[in-house]
mmCIF file of C-alpha atoms and ligand atoms in Angstrom:
data_model
loop_
_atom_site.group_PDB
_atom_site.id
_atom_site.type_symbol
_atom_site.label_atom_id
_atom_site.label_comp_id
_atom_site.label_asym_id
_atom_site.label_seq_id
_atom_site.Cartn_x
_atom_site.Cartn_y
_atom_site.Cartn_z
ATOM 1 C CA MET A 1 -8.668 11.107 12.149
ATOM 2 C CA ASP A 2 -7.079 12.300 8.987
ATOM 3 C CA ILE A 3 -6.312 9.914 6.382
ATOM 4 C CA PHE A 4 -3.827 10.300 3.446
ATOM 5 C CA LEU A 5 -3.936 8.162 0.718
ATOM 6 C CA THR A 6 -0.820 8.638 -1.070
ATOM 7 C CA PHE A 7 0.635 7.076 -4.281
ATOM 8 C CA ASP A 8 4.062 7.125 -5.706
ATOM 9 C CA TYR A 9 3.434 8.002 -9.292
ATOM 10 C CA GLU A 10 6.231 5.910 -11.257
ATOM 11 C CA LEU A 11 7.374 3.188 -13.602
ATOM 12 C CA PHE A 12 9.353 0.271 -12.286
ATOM 13 C CA PHE A 13 13.004 0.551 -11.858
ATOM 14 C CA GLY A 14 14.136 -3.143 -12.560
ATOM 15 C CA SER A 15 15.296 -4.495 -15.842
ATOM 16 C CA VAL A 16 11.824 -3.797 -17.493
ATOM 17 C CA THR A 17 10.310 -0.436 -16.630
ATOM 18 C CA GLY A 18 6.953 -1.156 -17.906
ATOM 19 C CA SER A 19 4.713 1.216 -20.002
ATOM 20 C CA PRO A 20 3.474 4.420 -18.901
ATOM 21 C CA GLU A 21 -0.276 3.590 -19.813
ATOM 22 C CA LYS A 22 -0.227 0.478 -17.635
ATOM 23 C CA CYS A 23 2.189 1.553 -14.557
ATOM 24 C CA ILE A 24 0.874 5.182 -14.399
ATOM 25 C CA LEU A 25 -2.046 6.370 -16.600
ATOM 26 C CA HIS A 26 -4.521 3.773 -16.561
ATOM 27 C CA PRO A 27 -4.334 2.947 -12.773
ATOM 28 C CA THR A 28 -4.234 6.516 -11.865
ATOM 29 C CA GLU A 29 -7.497 7.157 -13.915
ATOM 30 C CA LYS A 30 -9.204 4.398 -11.907
ATOM 31 C CA LEU A 31 -7.906 5.810 -8.745
ATOM 32 C CA LEU A 32 -9.149 9.256 -9.625
ATOM 33 C CA GLU A 33 -12.620 7.529 -10.420
ATOM 34 C CA LEU A 34 -12.632 6.274 -6.969
ATOM 35 C CA ALA A 35 -11.667 9.567 -5.454
ATOM 36 C CA SER A 36 -14.338 11.414 -7.106
ATOM 37 C CA LYS A 37 -17.180 8.551 -6.559
ATOM 38 C CA HIS A 38 -16.124 8.848 -2.599
ATOM 39 C CA GLN A 39 -14.918 12.401 -2.656
ATOM 40 C CA THR A 40 -11.870 11.362 -1.159
ATOM 41 C CA PRO A 41 -8.930 13.417 -2.446
ATOM 42 C CA MET A 42 -5.871 11.475 -2.911
ATOM 43 C CA VAL A 43 -1.970 12.491 -2.975
ATOM 44 C CA PHE A 44 0.312 11.560 -5.968
ATOM 45 C CA PHE A 45 3.793 11.819 -5.184
ATOM 46 C CA ILE A 46 5.203 12.348 -8.859
ATOM 47 C CA ASP A 47 8.522 10.799 -9.939
ATOM 48 C CA VAL A 48 9.568 14.001 -11.531
ATOM 49 C CA GLY A 49 13.034 12.519 -12.620
ATOM 50 C CA TYR A 50 11.094 10.592 -15.340
ATOM 51 C CA LEU A 51 9.528 13.757 -16.884
ATOM 52 C CA ILE A 52 12.930 15.426 -17.068
ATOM 53 C CA ALA A 53 14.578 12.210 -18.651
ATOM 54 C CA LEU A 54 11.656 12.261 -21.008
ATOM 55 C CA GLU A 55 12.391 15.903 -21.840
ATOM 56 C CA LYS A 56 15.965 15.368 -22.214
ATOM 57 C CA GLN A 57 15.373 12.920 -25.069
ATOM 58 C CA MET A 58 12.042 13.586 -26.505
ATOM 59 C CA ASP A 59 13.343 15.506 -29.451
ATOM 60 C CA GLU A 60 15.113 12.374 -30.560
ATOM 61 C CA PHE A 61 12.359 9.951 -30.037
ATOM 62 C CA PRO A 62 8.802 11.201 -30.852
ATOM 63 C CA ILE A 63 7.269 8.318 -28.597
ATOM 64 C CA LEU A 64 8.817 10.158 -25.666
ATOM 65 C CA GLN A 65 7.406 13.137 -26.602
ATOM 66 C CA ALA A 66 3.710 11.453 -26.692
ATOM 67 C CA ASP A 67 4.484 9.904 -23.256
ATOM 68 C CA TYR A 68 5.735 13.284 -21.843
ATOM 69 C CA GLN A 69 2.648 14.830 -23.028
ATOM 70 C CA LYS A 70 0.148 12.252 -21.446
ATOM 71 C CA VAL A 71 1.870 12.336 -18.190
ATOM 72 C CA VAL A 72 1.772 15.999 -18.049
ATOM 73 C CA GLN A 73 -1.756 16.085 -19.043
ATOM 74 C CA GLN A 74 -2.762 13.673 -16.060
ATOM 75 C CA ILE A 75 -0.764 15.651 -13.620
ATOM 76 C CA LYS A 76 -3.033 18.730 -14.455
ATOM 77 C CA ASP A 77 -6.026 16.433 -14.418
ATOM 78 C CA ILE A 78 -4.909 15.088 -10.752
ATOM 79 C CA VAL A 79 -4.795 18.844 -9.627
ATOM 80 C CA ALA A 80 -8.178 19.950 -11.407
ATOM 81 C CA ALA A 81 -9.831 16.938 -9.685
ATOM 82 C CA LYS A 82 -9.035 18.452 -6.304
ATOM 83 C CA SER A 83 -6.343 15.748 -5.563
ATOM 84 C CA ASP A 84 -2.705 16.592 -4.807
ATOM 85 C CA VAL A 85 0.408 16.249 -6.325
ATOM 86 C CA GLN A 86 4.034 16.575 -4.507
ATOM 87 C CA LEU A 87 7.497 15.712 -4.964
ATOM 88 C CA HIS A 88 8.984 12.311 -5.220
ATOM 89 C CA ILE A 89 12.763 12.172 -6.040
ATOM 90 C CA HIS A 90 14.536 9.006 -7.645
ATOM 91 C CA PRO A 91 17.841 10.475 -8.805
ATOM 92 C CA HIS A 92 18.875 7.661 -10.788
ATOM 93 C CA TRP A 93 16.983 9.001 -13.523
ATOM 94 C CA GLU A 94 20.008 11.425 -13.863
ATOM 95 C CA LYS A 95 22.118 8.625 -15.082
ATOM 96 C CA SER A 96 19.283 6.487 -16.802
ATOM 97 C CA TYR A 97 18.618 6.676 -20.604
ATOM 98 C CA TYR A 98 16.329 5.707 -23.319
ATOM 99 C CA ASP A 99 17.921 3.462 -26.018
ATOM 100 C CA GLY A 100 15.575 3.759 -28.723
ATOM 101 C CA GLN A 101 13.592 0.853 -27.521
ATOM 102 C CA LYS A 102 13.479 0.630 -23.828
ATOM 103 C CA TRP A 103 14.797 2.572 -20.690
ATOM 104 C CA ILE A 104 18.071 1.515 -19.291
ATOM 105 C CA MET A 105 17.951 2.119 -15.652
ATOM 106 C CA VAL A 106 21.319 2.911 -14.033
ATOM 107 C CA THR A 107 20.509 2.506 -10.394
ATOM 108 C CA LYS A 108 23.466 0.819 -9.137
ATOM 109 C CA GLY A 109 25.444 3.430 -7.046
ATOM 110 C CA HIS A 110 22.982 6.339 -8.234
ATOM 111 C CA TYR A 111 19.553 5.116 -6.324
ATOM 112 C CA LYS A 112 19.635 7.482 -3.393
ATOM 113 C CA LEU A 113 20.061 11.197 -3.186
ATOM 114 C CA SER A 114 23.009 10.334 -0.806
ATOM 115 C CA ASP A 115 24.860 8.637 -3.632
ATOM 116 C CA PHE A 116 25.246 12.083 -5.102
ATOM 117 C CA SER A 117 27.649 14.908 -4.074
ATOM 118 C CA GLN A 118 26.064 17.917 -2.161
ATOM 119 C CA ASP A 119 26.139 20.303 -5.152
ATOM 120 C CA GLU A 120 24.393 17.710 -7.413
ATOM 121 C CA VAL A 121 21.788 16.943 -4.515
ATOM 122 C CA LEU A 122 21.043 20.913 -4.501
ATOM 123 C CA ASP A 123 20.803 21.090 -8.204
ATOM 124 C CA ILE A 124 18.525 18.013 -8.571
ATOM 125 C CA VAL A 125 16.057 19.050 -5.858
ATOM 126 C CA ARG A 126 15.951 22.530 -7.347
ATOM 127 C CA ARG A 127 15.292 21.467 -10.917
ATOM 128 C CA TYR A 128 12.584 18.764 -10.050
ATOM 129 C CA LYS A 129 10.774 20.942 -7.806
ATOM 130 C CA SER A 130 10.526 23.742 -10.234
ATOM 131 C CA LYS A 131 9.599 21.171 -12.950
ATOM 132 C CA LEU A 132 6.786 19.813 -10.767
ATOM 133 C CA ASP A 133 5.588 23.334 -9.802
ATOM 134 C CA GLU A 134 5.609 24.553 -13.284
ATOM 135 C CA ILE A 135 3.436 21.507 -14.528
ATOM 136 C CA SER A 136 0.842 21.652 -11.534
ATOM 137 C CA GLY A 137 0.630 25.648 -11.339
ATOM 138 C CA ARG A 138 1.183 25.173 -7.564
ATOM 139 C CA LYS A 139 3.871 25.089 -5.034
ATOM 140 C CA SER A 140 4.850 21.562 -3.758
ATOM 141 C CA ILE A 141 5.283 21.498 0.016
ATOM 142 C CA ALA A 142 5.792 17.768 0.784
ATOM 143 C CA PHE A 143 8.179 15.207 -0.184
ATOM 144 C CA ARG A 144 8.730 11.447 -0.407
ATOM 145 C CA ALA A 145 12.221 10.188 -0.874
ATOM 146 C CA GLY A 146 12.838 7.489 -3.576
ATOM 147 C CA GLY A 147 12.914 3.917 -1.863
ATOM 148 C CA TRP A 148 12.361 5.759 1.510
ATOM 149 C CA CYS A 149 16.142 6.612 1.706
ATOM 150 C CA ILE A 150 15.395 9.859 3.240
ATOM 151 C CA GLU A 151 18.507 9.562 5.492
ATOM 152 C CA PRO A 152 21.146 11.367 5.838
ATOM 153 C CA PHE A 153 18.458 14.197 5.965
ATOM 154 C CA GLU A 154 21.003 16.751 6.707
ATOM 155 C CA ILE A 155 21.902 17.075 2.842
ATOM 156 C CA LEU A 156 18.428 18.256 2.248
ATOM 157 C CA GLU A 157 17.620 20.211 5.197
ATOM 158 C CA LYS A 158 18.913 23.723 4.021
ATOM 159 C CA ILE A 159 17.488 23.481 0.364
ATOM 160 C CA PHE A 160 14.195 22.255 1.706
ATOM 161 C CA MET A 161 14.013 25.218 4.128
ATOM 162 C CA GLU A 162 14.858 27.582 1.272
ATOM 163 C CA LEU A 163 12.268 26.051 -0.977
ATOM 164 C CA GLY A 164 9.333 25.707 1.566
ATOM 165 C CA ILE A 165 9.325 21.849 1.658
ATOM 166 C CA LYS A 166 8.127 21.310 5.081
ATOM 167 C CA PHE A 167 6.506 17.947 5.138
ATOM 168 C CA ASP A 168 7.963 14.720 4.718
ATOM 169 C CA THR A 169 6.316 11.337 4.429
ATOM 170 C CA SER A 170 9.182 8.897 3.696
ATOM 171 C CA VAL A 171 9.525 7.157 7.400
ATOM 172 C CA PHE A 172 7.721 4.192 8.390
ATOM 173 C CA PRO A 173 8.106 3.182 11.764
ATOM 174 C CA GLY A 174 9.669 -0.199 12.545
ATOM 175 C CA GLY A 175 10.955 -0.527 9.084
ATOM 176 C CA HIS A 176 14.586 -1.195 8.177
ATOM 177 C CA PHE A 177 16.236 -2.693 4.990
ATOM 178 C CA GLU A 178 19.837 -2.290 4.242
ATOM 179 C CA SER A 179 20.571 -4.146 0.996
ATOM 180 C CA GLY A 180 21.070 -3.882 -2.354
ATOM 181 C CA GLU A 181 20.693 -0.018 -3.276
ATOM 182 C CA TYR A 182 18.484 0.541 -0.217
ATOM 183 C CA ASP A 183 19.419 1.900 3.217
ATOM 184 C CA PHE A 184 16.802 2.946 5.686
ATOM 185 C CA ASP A 185 16.340 2.091 9.376
ATOM 186 C CA PHE A 186 13.360 3.394 11.010
ATOM 187 C CA ARG A 187 13.277 1.317 14.193
ATOM 188 C CA GLY A 188 13.360 3.506 17.164
ATOM 189 C CA VAL A 189 11.769 6.639 15.240
ATOM 190 C CA PRO A 190 9.182 8.727 17.297
ATOM 191 C CA THR A 191 5.709 7.021 17.607
ATOM 192 C CA LYS A 192 4.010 10.605 17.649
ATOM 193 C CA ASN A 193 2.551 11.454 14.204
ATOM 194 C CA PRO A 194 3.108 13.896 13.079
ATOM 195 C CA TYR A 195 6.403 15.113 14.850
ATOM 196 C CA THR A 196 8.596 17.902 14.093
ATOM 197 C CA PHE A 197 12.149 17.601 13.068
ATOM 198 C CA GLN A 198 15.281 19.501 11.938
ATOM 199 C CA LYS A 199 18.392 17.588 11.088
ATOM 200 C CA THR A 200 17.047 14.195 10.891
ATOM 201 C CA THR A 201 13.812 12.370 10.484
ATOM 202 C CA LEU A 202 14.706 9.954 13.187
ATOM 203 C CA GLN A 203 14.286 12.234 15.896
ATOM 204 C CA GLU A 204 11.978 14.747 17.259
ATOM 205 C CA ASP A 205 12.935 18.277 17.425
ATOM 206 C CA ALA A 206 10.112 20.178 18.976
ATOM 207 C CA ASN A 207 11.518 23.559 17.407
ATOM 208 C CA GLY A 208 12.235 22.042 13.835
ATOM 209 C CA PHE A 209 11.129 23.463 10.730
ATOM 210 C CA PHE A 210 9.757 20.098 9.146
ATOM 211 C CA LYS A 211 7.061 17.701 10.013
ATOM 212 C CA GLU A 212 7.062 14.145 9.463
ATOM 213 C CA TYR A 213 3.935 12.436 8.469
ATOM 214 C CA ALA A 214 5.110 8.904 8.917
ATOM 215 C CA ILE A 215 3.554 6.396 6.803
ATOM 216 C CA GLY A 216 1.299 4.087 8.789
ATOM 217 C CA SER A 217 3.207 0.778 9.566
ATOM 218 C CA TYR A 218 2.038 -2.709 10.250
ATOM 219 C CA ARG A 219 3.639 -5.965 11.492
ATOM 220 C CA TYR A 220 2.776 -8.390 8.853
ATOM 221 C CA SER A 221 3.101 -12.271 9.672
ATOM 222 C CA PRO A 222 5.017 -14.708 7.358
ATOM 223 C CA LEU A 223 1.374 -16.323 6.583
ATOM 224 C CA PHE A 224 0.362 -12.786 4.972
ATOM 225 C CA TYR A 225 3.348 -13.118 2.542
ATOM 226 C CA TRP A 226 2.772 -16.754 1.793
ATOM 227 C CA LYS A 227 -0.847 -15.882 1.037
ATOM 228 C CA LEU A 228 0.122 -12.879 -1.113
ATOM 229 C CA TYR A 229 2.926 -15.066 -3.123
ATOM 230 C CA ILE A 230 0.311 -18.039 -3.773
ATOM 231 C CA LEU A 231 -2.730 -16.000 -4.532
ATOM 232 C CA GLY A 232 -0.504 -14.229 -7.417
ATOM 233 C CA ARG A 233 0.008 -17.780 -8.716
ATOM 234 C CA LEU A 234 -3.312 -19.174 -8.439
ATOM 235 C CA ASN A 235 -5.387 -16.130 -9.493
ATOM 236 C CA PRO A 236 -3.227 -13.951 -11.548
ATOM 237 C CA LYS A 237 -6.235 -12.052 -13.059
ATOM 238 C CA ASP A 238 -7.301 -10.394 -9.649
ATOM 239 C CA HIS A 239 -3.793 -10.537 -7.850
ATOM 240 C CA LYS A 240 -1.246 -9.683 -10.690
ATOM 241 C CA SER A 241 -0.139 -5.999 -10.500
ATOM 242 C CA VAL A 242 -1.586 -3.949 -13.403
ATOM 243 C CA GLY A 243 1.769 -2.276 -13.948
ATOM 244 C CA ASP A 244 3.605 -4.433 -16.636
ATOM 245 C CA GLY A 245 7.379 -4.049 -15.353
ATOM 246 C CA PHE A 246 9.685 -5.542 -12.946
ATOM 247 C CA ALA A 247 10.847 -4.128 -9.493
ATOM 248 C CA MET A 248 14.313 -3.263 -8.562
ATOM 249 C CA SER A 249 15.705 -6.414 -6.653
ATOM 250 C CA GLN A 250 15.668 -6.432 -2.945
ATOM 251 C CA PRO A 251 18.228 -8.795 -2.045
ATOM 252 C CA GLY A 252 17.222 -11.228 1.015
ATOM 253 C CA ARG A 253 13.810 -9.345 1.272
ATOM 254 C CA LYS A 254 11.534 -12.441 0.159
ATOM 255 C CA LYS A 255 13.171 -14.816 2.484
ATOM 256 C CA GLN A 256 13.122 -12.202 5.417
ATOM 257 C CA VAL A 257 9.187 -11.650 4.892
ATOM 258 C CA LEU A 258 8.336 -15.306 4.491
ATOM 259 C CA THR A 259 10.219 -16.541 7.773
ATOM 260 C CA ASN A 260 9.911 -13.513 10.174
ATOM 261 C CA PHE A 261 7.082 -11.075 11.325
ATOM 262 C CA THR A 262 8.219 -7.539 9.605
ATOM 263 C CA TRP A 263 7.047 -4.098 9.898
ATOM 264 C CA ASN A 264 5.909 -2.772 6.381
ATOM 265 C CA HIS A 265 3.724 -0.043 4.983
ATOM 266 C CA ALA A 266 -0.109 0.272 5.571
ATOM 267 C CA SER A 267 -0.831 -0.008 1.723
ATOM 268 C CA THR A 268 -3.325 0.096 -0.805
ATOM 269 C CA ASP A 269 -1.209 -2.011 -3.113
ATOM 270 C CA GLY A 270 -2.391 -5.505 -4.107
ATOM 271 C CA PHE A 271 -3.134 -7.827 -1.161
ATOM 272 C CA TYR A 272 -1.891 -5.324 1.200
ATOM 273 C CA ALA A 273 -5.184 -3.500 0.706
ATOM 274 C CA THR A 274 -6.799 -6.497 2.649
ATOM 275 C CA LYS A 275 -5.314 -4.791 5.879
ATOM 276 C CA MET A 276 -6.491 -1.271 5.328
ATOM 277 C CA LYS A 277 -9.545 -1.648 7.464
ATOM 278 C CA THR A 278 -7.721 -3.453 10.508
ATOM 279 C CA ILE A 279 -4.977 -0.896 10.361
ATOM 280 C CA THR A 280 -7.584 2.030 10.370
ATOM 281 C CA ASN A 281 -9.501 0.526 13.240
ATOM 282 C CA ILE A 282 -6.422 0.182 15.364
ATOM 283 C CA ALA A 283 -5.349 3.935 14.396
ATOM 284 C CA LEU A 284 -9.237 5.148 15.376
ATOM 285 C CA ARG A 285 -8.854 3.083 18.774
ATOM 286 C CA LYS A 286 -5.504 4.630 19.600
ATOM 287 C CA LYS A 287 -7.030 8.163 18.980
ATOM 288 C CA GLU A 288 -4.278 8.657 16.121
ATOM 289 C CA GLU A 289 -4.259 12.286 14.706
ATOM 290 C CA ASN A 290 -3.571 10.863 11.142
ATOM 291 C CA LEU A 291 -2.736 7.711 8.960
ATOM 292 C CA VAL A 292 -0.935 7.770 5.932
ATOM 293 C CA PHE A 293 -1.411 4.899 3.309
ATOM 294 C CA ILE A 294 1.409 4.315 0.481
ATOM 295 C CA GLY A 295 0.450 2.697 -2.856
ATOM 296 C CA HIS A 296 1.509 2.950 -6.210
ATOM 297 C CA PRO A 297 -0.703 2.917 -9.427
ATOM 298 C CA LYS A 298 1.718 0.332 -10.914
ATOM 299 C CA GLY A 299 1.109 -1.801 -7.850
ATOM 300 C CA CYS A 300 -2.791 -1.959 -7.985
ATOM 301 C CA THR A 301 -4.472 -5.100 -8.864
ATOM 302 C CA LEU A 302 -8.094 -5.852 -9.714
ATOM 303 C CA PHE A 303 -8.571 -7.173 -6.135
ATOM 304 C CA ALA A 304 -7.206 -4.150 -4.625
ATOM 305 C CA PHE A 305 -9.309 -1.741 -6.614
ATOM 306 C CA LYS A 306 -12.416 -3.559 -5.269
ATOM 307 C CA GLU A 307 -10.790 -3.428 -1.491
ATOM 308 C CA LEU A 308 -10.152 0.154 -1.839
ATOM 309 C CA ASP A 309 -13.455 1.029 -3.086
ATOM 310 C CA GLN A 310 -15.085 -0.864 -0.209
ATOM 311 C CA PHE A 311 -12.686 0.768 2.364
ATOM 312 C CA LEU A 312 -13.733 4.209 1.192
ATOM 313 C CA SER A 313 -17.532 3.501 1.448
ATOM 314 C CA GLU A 314 -16.919 2.334 4.960
ATOM 315 C CA PHE A 315 -14.755 5.162 6.201
ATOM 316 C CA LYS A 316 -15.490 8.129 4.027
ATOM 317 C CA ASP A 317 -17.782 9.556 6.744
ATOM 318 C CA ARG A 318 -15.830 8.341 9.758
ATOM 319 C CA CYS A 319 -12.631 9.784 8.695
ATOM 320 C CA HIS A 320 -11.223 13.139 6.955
ATOM 321 C CA PHE A 321 -9.411 12.274 3.702
ATOM 322 C CA GLN A 322 -6.809 14.731 3.628
ATOM 323 C CA THR A 323 -3.947 16.277 1.193
ATOM 324 C CA PHE A 324 -0.922 18.182 1.893
ATOM 325 C CA HIS A 325 -2.083 21.120 -0.130
ATOM 326 C CA SER A 326 -5.118 21.423 2.212
ATOM 327 C CA ILE A 327 -3.220 21.380 5.388
ATOM 328 C CA GLN A 328 -0.513 23.788 4.683
HETATM 329 ZN ZN1 ZN B 1 9.149 5.587 -5.779
#
């Protein structure tokens, strides 16, 4: 079975974005150390809008120039280390700005690509992809939508075909959340993985140009989330995320997960990492072709780094750790 260890490479988008050092640079360095130790390449979905926002204001603020150079260098390091960089779009960077001290995130009404006009969408996708490809020196071919808001895919269909973006990994079967700025409903998506599609990621189209590598999903119990929240309080040293920012609010989400079984990602983040082995064993038993994990450098904890290290020791010879660059 192929395993894709994917990480969304980004700051936080709430009231405090956190620093690039703690949210991106340091934890990614640790992840690359694990990738090299176990010879298990990883895929980083780069939030290119951040780079474009840095570039826009870096003549005015030298600190942004320094941040830009560090992030660009790390993207090159990832590629040199035989891991993969692909395209992640959070279009609210188009409206967000640095006020001299901090980033002011303008997410309301600008969080999803579908919040923009069709012409704006085409322009954003073109500019962001060419920026990433210019930095990495390769052609990106895979996409993950910011906040999993991949639908309506029809606004991306033609431009993705034109630019050769043929893989998507934004869907996680069973997931749904329509609150605040989020809007996705993946209940009833194909169970096959990967599957081909054309006009929408929600239905298989055997003749489609695109392939969905759905993110692994797991039905988490309310008890799991009680543990997650309590451990964070009791033992912040091991269980507090290394990233130093705040996430955008997800109205109603906490109550939902603490009171119901919910489908959520197979993830390397924080306490979710405890389920990696279980989820992998289930996928192996079901003879799945592949399993995609999603994580975030900013969402790593000391505990999660240890879990990931053990997970890789146990599965590196039993599974094939894969990147989109190598399957194209
Ligand atoms: Zn993201």
